[in-house]
Amino acid sequence: MTRAARSAVAVFGFWILSLVAGLLLSLPWFSGIEAQGVGGFADGELVLMRQGGAYLLEMLRLGSAQFQSLLLPTVALGLVTTFIGLIPIAGLIVAVVSETGGSRSMFSRACGHWFEFSVLRILTFSIQGVVLLTAWWLAQRPAPLGWDIRQANGLSLAVLGIAGCLLAVVGCFQDLVRVLLVDGHGPRSLARLIRTAGHVARSESLKLLAIWSVLAGVALFLTGLIGAGSLAWVRDHTFATWCVQQLLFVGLILLKLLWFSSLAAAVARERYTRSV
Amino acid sequence: MQQHTLRSKGVIHFTNQSTRPLNELWFHLYLNAFKNNRSLFLRNPFALGRSGQTLQEYGYIKVDRLQSAKYGSENLWLKSSPHSPGDPDDATDISVPLPAPILPGESVDLNIEFTSHLPPVLERTGYAGSFHFAGQWYPKLAKLEPNGHFAHFAFHPHSEFYADFGDYDVRISAPSSFTIGSSGNRMEEKTQKGIRTTRFVLRQAHDFAFTAWDGFQVLSEKIGPVTVRLLFPSWHQANALRSLAALRFALPYANELYGPYPYETLTVVHPPEAGADTGGMEYPGMITTGGLWFEPYLGSHAIEAVTVHELLHQWFYGLLASNESETPFLDEGLTSYAETGVMEALFGAGSAFSGVGLDVSVAALHRTNAAFYAGDENIGQPARQFTGFQALGGLVYSRAATILLTLERTWGKAKLAAALRSYTARFRFGHPTPADFIASIEQGLGANAGQFLRTALFERGFIDLKVESIASRRKPIAQGFWTEGAPQVSSQPPATDRESKQWLGRAVVVRRGNLKLPFDVALHLKNGKTERRHLDGSADSLVIDYQGASELSSVEIDPDLKIPLDQDLFNNARAVAPKPARRALDLLLTFAQLLGLGVLP
């Protein structure tokens, strides 16, 4: 199986998982909306979009207890799908770093990395959580006396912005370590793993930053398109519009694949440089 | 300014306009609500007022001297009651016995000296740094009713105010770096040794407030004959401009609907964040707004809504000075209703929020808030009797507004507008009661509207319309025996019934609650057409039968939402075969997928 074919299978698998996870997460909420009786109206759930928002607010009022009871299970389910989702992520990386193998071996290799990816994910979540909480705490602190509210809010926004950058850096570093873990030539001890990741980050940081920025920009644009499109298309919803949205999702997964390819190339370059 | 203390002296020219001699005067010392944590206002930690906050420092008002030439040099205040009636911990409702009665029609000049110490900003008054807002800062004579009784009450956290109309001539001195904003017209200013004294005159008003801050920016504009003076922190310029734009529309609009605005000046104050609790309040000739500095960029019209709401209080409170303590719905309910009209005229369906493909109206927000408290308490009860400020807000503001919206949509906007115009004209510079208001509505809209209001306001009025069931089937083909002239018996039905292409449909509609309103029912047919039926709404339940060429698909009560008071909007419709909510599923799925992809990296 060629690398392109493996990649296509990995992207498809990722999309299927996002669809299944999305359905699992959204179906209880969907049932909550249907239970309000929107189906009894001639215009169905479009009643929620009637001018003035009275029916939308009514749904939130009448369904508030049900929706509140769904919050915790949704978060729990979200966490579970996040960890199950590590398999298709590993699949994407396996697809771009492997020289040979079919879809079955790709899947088994991806499953084989699930545990270490999970540990890595917990570690990353913990660091990101600390960064977020610290930033939130700093942003909530009173501004220096004599500052006007714009300066105070600007400082808070700057703190949150810096935290956002840190979250992205930690996330990127996680991806790099993932690639190193999947890469057959990767180091076997934690210390060497971190050292190698550090080397790659140092020697390739500018290139990676440039690639990440472009990919993140495109991803943001696609996300905005999907989100805004969903709302805009609610009134004229058809199967075709749904297909367009799903194609955009596939686009997002392809961006992820490109990112992993860039990381794999950076790792290979670094290994070559060190060997020379 | 650093001590946050106002030292004041003045003259109250008082005329006994009642029919009885007065042996005592009653003063409201509202600022004493913040004197200690045992005052009626602060004593109950579970029943705090609008802000829900507590005080760290306290404020008070102390009358040093009350004297009148009629009574010689005697300081009348020395004999004043030490506390509110029957409440030794509260000093907001004080009586002063008079050595000799003031006869009907007699006038006296009362010389008064007092000290007001402002608390940190809480409930619309106080200081925050160098920002000062003086509301209810002076000893305020209780409203003298025509029968010679003073309408006096201790200051309750749910309550607002009630007073007689009078003329105010006030000189305020403050460091010259401070900008003063107040009710009334600025007459003259003079500065001596760094202290600027400004004179303000306000005629035919029942309150006077002012603000002083060395951080205000000032913007003035003439809207018709009225000079609008906006005071705001520099970083709220975008908000101030939005307030001004709203006023350019709302002031002439309200003049047209409710009679001309009575003063030459309207001062609009947008307080800084530290003094935000002084925002969203009305005084004659002066209003305060509020909101976050970045709000204009988020699609919300909250700044305009609060500006319009407080402006409309110039009529429903300012000019029609009802007793806010006894019947708060008369000012807040009518103002909230009027606000929905102005905001809708200004912004259409998205009068509260417009963005991301959604429109939310002020009316919809009121309807939803009202539904939370439906039937819990009487809207027409005194402010102090509400179980909490949330309930008061839901009922007095939102439910009263929704009742009037129901009246407007059921009886007609033009009719209600005419009735309100007549009410505002008749009681301009007066003190209307609920009976006056209902009588005006009854006169304009008829006895049913009056009865509807009485039930809705004073009998915990409630209505929930519901489609109990729906059924549809083909009209059965006639079978059996038909007699066509004895003794012949035919087994053939009449020719027209032999092959039925007709459909029958039946819906059962029920009305719960004690409110009776006419309403429409839409019968939606499978061929896309709709039949409308108009029902008078008097029956508790009724059957709607349909016969036609197309199958009955669904039934919807009140499709135009003429009865926003209806408790549950989702039981208003029922379909023979409910439609699957595919769009909702797609939307949810999309966001769940986005969330999944966003979390996974």
mmCIF file of C-alpha atoms in Angstrom, chain B residues 257-260 315-316 319-320 418-430 440:
data_model
loop_
_atom_site.group_PDB
_atom_site.id
_atom_site.type_symbol
_atom_site.label_atom_id
_atom_site.label_comp_id
_atom_site.label_asym_id
_atom_site.label_seq_id
_atom_site.Cartn_x
_atom_site.Cartn_y
_atom_site.Cartn_z
ATOM 1 C CA LEU B 257 -46.681 58.726 22.158
ATOM 2 C CA TYR B 258 -46.748 60.003 25.726
ATOM 3 C CA GLY B 259 -46.618 63.800 25.524
ATOM 4 C CA PRO B 260 -43.668 66.194 25.456
ATOM 5 C CA TRP B 315 -42.915 59.581 31.715
ATOM 6 C CA PHE B 316 -43.713 56.479 33.780
ATOM 7 C CA LEU B 319 -44.430 62.729 34.898
ATOM 8 C CA LEU B 320 -46.817 60.028 36.088
ATOM 9 C CA ALA B 418 -54.466 55.821 22.185
ATOM 10 C CA ALA B 419 -55.488 54.592 25.640
ATOM 11 C CA LEU B 420 -51.975 55.144 26.977
ATOM 12 C CA ARG B 421 -51.844 58.589 25.394
ATOM 13 C CA SER B 422 -55.042 59.484 27.143
ATOM 14 C CA TYR B 423 -53.703 58.067 30.447
ATOM 15 C CA THR B 424 -50.432 59.992 30.186
ATOM 16 C CA ALA B 425 -52.235 63.204 29.255
ATOM 17 C CA ARG B 426 -54.748 62.931 32.058
ATOM 18 C CA PHE B 427 -52.251 62.184 34.818
ATOM 19 C CA ARG B 428 -49.340 64.317 33.597
ATOM 20 C CA PHE B 429 -47.690 65.774 36.704
ATOM 21 C CA GLY B 430 -50.055 63.586 38.725
ATOM 22 C CA SER B 440 -58.002 54.486 31.208
#
